[in-house]
Amino acid sequence: MRRINHLQNLALATCLMLAATGAQAAPDTLDVSAHGATVHVTAITDTILRVTIDRDGKPGETASWAVSPAMLAHRAPATIDYGTLRTAQLTASVDPATLHLRVVDASGRAIVDDAANPVVLDRDGFTLRKVMGTDEHFFGMGDKSGLLDRRGGSFVNWNTDAFGYASSTDPLYKSVPFFIATGGAGGSYGLFLDNTWRTWFDFGHREEGVVAIGATGGPITYYVIAGPTVRDVVRRYTDLTGKAPLMPRWALGYQQSRWGYSSAAQVEAIATHLRSDHIPADVVWMDIDYQDRNRPFTFNPVTFPDMHKLTDTVGALGIKLVTIVDLHVAHAPGQAYAPYDSGTAANHFVHNPDGSVYVAPVWPGPAVFPDFTVPATRAWWGTQFKRLTDAGVGGIWNDMNEPAIFETPSKTMPIDTVHRIAGDGFAPRNASHAEIHNIYGMENTRATYDGLRALRPEERAFVLTRASYAGGQKYAATWTGDNSSTWDHLKLSVSMLLNLGLSGFSYSGADVGGFTGGPSPDLLTKWFEVAAFTPFFRDHAANDAPQAEPWVDGPAHLAIRRHFVEERYRLMPYLYSLAASNAQTGDPIMRPVFYDYPQALTAPCNTALTFTLGAKLLIAGSPKPESLQAYDVCLPEGGWFDYWTGEAVTAQPIGHKPYATISVTPRLDALPVFVRAGSIVPRQPLVQSTSQVPDGPLELHVYPGADCAGELYDDDGHSMAFAAGAYARQAVRCTTGANGVQSITFDARQGTWKPWWHAIALVVHGDHAPISATVGGKAYPAASGTRTIVIPDQPQAVTVTFNAG
Ligand code: GLC
């Protein structure tokens, strides 16, 4: 094999791109060879192409940690001629002289196009170079910090315990080697480099006009995912790497955590305090403190003597416990520590190159590390949770799974540590940590998720992880790790969560208030307000940080924080329907404004604290939340209502731009939220826990406007019965006339589940308040002086008409 000593030696690299030796048609793959390399292009679907490049005539393995065997084997009809592959939607062509790949859409617009020297091989590594369009913006790449738009940035994927990270820190905890480009001539496209080694992505940072991606080793396999919209790309990327499962409803509730809840009495006191302060909450989290000497799968016999009793006590308050279980098993030979003994007996731990078991310090002191790429090891790991599920623990938190190692500058295992691959479609072999590092955390969560599902087959499994890889959304929710109590981190949390959502990780959150440092009262309050509209809502802090529970800053701050937590609980039907649709489509729960309003891509609608929750709610915090200076909120064209008052917003059009602005003067106790005209938003009466059945009708807030629609979704909130049809899904639409909302049409409800509500309160917003509504020949009057009309539940297809005053 030819070797190039330095990647930058592009002149020499060009030599590799010698004239093609030929091209030939294979049944479903376009193969084009030039000296030393062969490019294969396969149509997985009409809009997803797999590109693999073999070097030295050695074909790569068709196996993946991210893509299921079914998707790997999936094929779309394609015609292959000399140098081109055509699907119903795309044409890919590979230049036989240069291996230059170009993909165009049905109308001939370039979606993705190689730059000069498109494939550069360097020792075991490689660099691929693509054209970066002048108008393109880049998103995705998992949890990476910095700006929302990756353009101009350069990033490395290498899962890292990044305690105290800043907006410029890279790499962070997760590796999602996937980006979405949007704004180019051919609309949007996605590119997923399915390579688990240390990979890098450079968006015009080193070289103007070039997107360069590469790895230090491993297969040259990537997927081109066509748009044209960002939504198309995200849906297709999650077709390829998997949808996040529907979480239990309680995972959408408010969650109270802290490193340092160090006794059962303290956990109970926190749960009781939440209830006595009337702060709706669903979960109290238990960090490493509950364990015996920080050993996974143990309970401290003195401070947590009866875990079952504890889960029962807080369970009676409608609160679940989620416990941390890190993957580092204490190295405790001869101490009757079952996970070590059984893991050692069955050879489940990772080895040094000399064949000895790798031992390194983490929380328990010297520790050993399960070989999660071995199916039998994952199965063994999964069975360890029995003690926790028997005790009634609700979910599991897998932390430190980059994996984090103490007392070493690399913060992780040496790259020559030996893992075994023994399944998942790969040929059985030993693999170095260099290859496994970035998937180690994901395989840890896979083992946990599968273990919980096996132990409680009727229940949904909830796992939270810090590290992961592309496709890890199938197993776990995630959070943004050890952030800081600063205004900058509040802003950062939003861009990180938005990019995580675009990268498949729709259930994401940041430690509310910041993990280290201790928030000022104002910061904690503002953080509560913003986080109440993010998917995973957990207040968490380090053991040496000041207390950061909602009540710590006195009644005035508590009242504001409670108000926002309550609002989240009122919005639960909307939030849960977003979660259900995420599980089906992959559409993130929390989205950048341009996801549903592409015309706002280049407008100032994507500033620091601006995002949407589903398509219908737009949250617009100040881009400088620490300041009381007035700021302009940017609203995509089409009409909006103020969520809090229900009144239509008069925004200032900006010339012929596709958006308008309104000026907002920030207040500590307020967060601007807007509702799209043409929305039907379900809300419910306040509860203190999602386990409580709301008392009263389901509210349907109707905001007149074009394409007026909404969706209702309900199920039992925790079991797998929904997968067998025990759900209720119902589309609703409205029509608008001169007198405001004219009618609401309910489609017939799908599924066998009977939802909790018996009546529906229609709350009609806009200039005209109806005086009554007629359904099934019967008129129902508006409650006097209100816009609310209560009608019976409507499981069948029916149209409700409104009568104007
Ligand atoms: C890590 C986690 C943090 C946790 C701590 C102790 O720093 O990121 O959330 O509290 O470990 O387990």
Tab-separated table of N, CA, C and O in Angstrom, residues 25 161 175 291 324 348 402 426 441-442 446 477 495 505 603 608 693 741 768:
chain	number	residue	atom	x	y	z
A	25	ALA	N	-20.490	-2.784	-13.525
A	25	ALA	CA	-21.795	-2.805	-12.872
A	25	ALA	C	-21.926	-4.058	-12.031
A	25	ALA	O	-21.549	-5.141	-12.450
A	161	ASP	N	-14.530	12.662	29.097
A	161	ASP	CA	-15.058	13.184	30.365
A	161	ASP	C	-14.597	14.641	30.456
A	161	ASP	O	-13.462	14.911	30.815
A	175	SER	N	-19.945	10.984	20.467
A	175	SER	CA	-19.472	11.011	19.088
A	175	SER	C	-20.627	10.691	18.173
A	175	SER	O	-21.085	9.540	18.127
A	291	GLN	N	-24.470	4.006	47.093
A	291	GLN	CA	-23.808	2.704	46.958
A	291	GLN	C	-22.837	2.460	48.111
A	291	GLN	O	-22.422	3.372	48.813
A	324	ILE	N	-27.963	5.914	39.774
A	324	ILE	CA	-26.776	5.834	38.924
A	324	ILE	C	-26.219	4.414	39.009
A	324	ILE	O	-26.275	3.781	40.070
A	348	HIS	N	-15.519	-11.522	31.618
A	348	HIS	CA	-16.294	-10.444	31.003
A	348	HIS	C	-15.547	-9.108	30.947
A	348	HIS	O	-16.136	-8.119	30.507
A	402	GLU	N	-17.419	7.097	28.975
A	402	GLU	CA	-16.613	7.454	27.779
A	402	GLU	C	-15.610	6.359	27.425
A	402	GLU	O	-15.324	6.209	26.225
A	426	PHE	N	-20.280	-8.668	12.819
A	426	PHE	CA	-18.843	-8.517	12.591
A	426	PHE	C	-18.167	-9.892	12.686
A	426	PHE	O	-18.620	-10.757	13.444
A	441	GLY	N	-19.531	3.554	25.394
A	441	GLY	CA	-20.649	4.072	26.195
A	441	GLY	C	-21.995	3.640	25.629
A	441	GLY	O	-22.921	3.295	26.367
A	442	MET	N	-22.113	3.667	24.306
A	442	MET	CA	-23.384	3.263	23.691
A	442	MET	C	-23.670	1.786	23.964
A	442	MET	O	-24.803	1.410	24.295
A	446	ARG	N	-26.769	0.036	25.761
A	446	ARG	CA	-27.519	-1.031	25.082
A	446	ARG	C	-27.707	-2.211	26.029
A	446	ARG	O	-28.813	-2.773	26.150
A	477	ALA	N	-31.712	8.211	26.929
A	477	ALA	CA	-31.750	9.670	26.897
A	477	ALA	C	-30.348	10.165	27.263
A	477	ALA	O	-29.511	9.388	27.743
A	495	SER	N	-28.186	25.526	22.406
A	495	SER	CA	-27.622	25.104	21.109
A	495	SER	C	-27.181	23.643	21.166
A	495	SER	O	-27.306	22.902	20.190
A	505	PHE	N	-30.796	12.394	19.084
A	505	PHE	CA	-30.971	12.331	20.546
A	505	PHE	C	-32.031	13.342	20.965
A	505	PHE	O	-31.732	14.443	21.393
A	603	ALA	N	-32.640	34.210	8.937
A	603	ALA	CA	-33.176	35.332	9.705
A	603	ALA	C	-32.585	35.284	11.110
A	603	ALA	O	-32.080	34.247	11.530
A	608	ALA	N	-29.522	32.744	20.572
A	608	ALA	CA	-29.213	31.853	21.702
A	608	ALA	C	-30.388	31.147	22.380
A	608	ALA	O	-30.381	29.934	22.482
A	693	VAL	N	-54.070	11.161	37.877
A	693	VAL	CA	-55.001	11.376	36.761
A	693	VAL	C	-55.533	12.807	36.856
A	693	VAL	O	-56.051	13.203	37.900
A	741	VAL	N	-62.772	31.208	14.574
A	741	VAL	CA	-62.814	29.758	14.369
A	741	VAL	C	-64.255	29.337	14.069
A	741	VAL	O	-65.172	29.656	14.819
A	768	HIS	N	-62.520	36.789	17.847
A	768	HIS	CA	-63.931	36.483	18.095
A	768	HIS	C	-64.068	35.313	19.059
A	768	HIS	O	-63.523	34.255	18.813
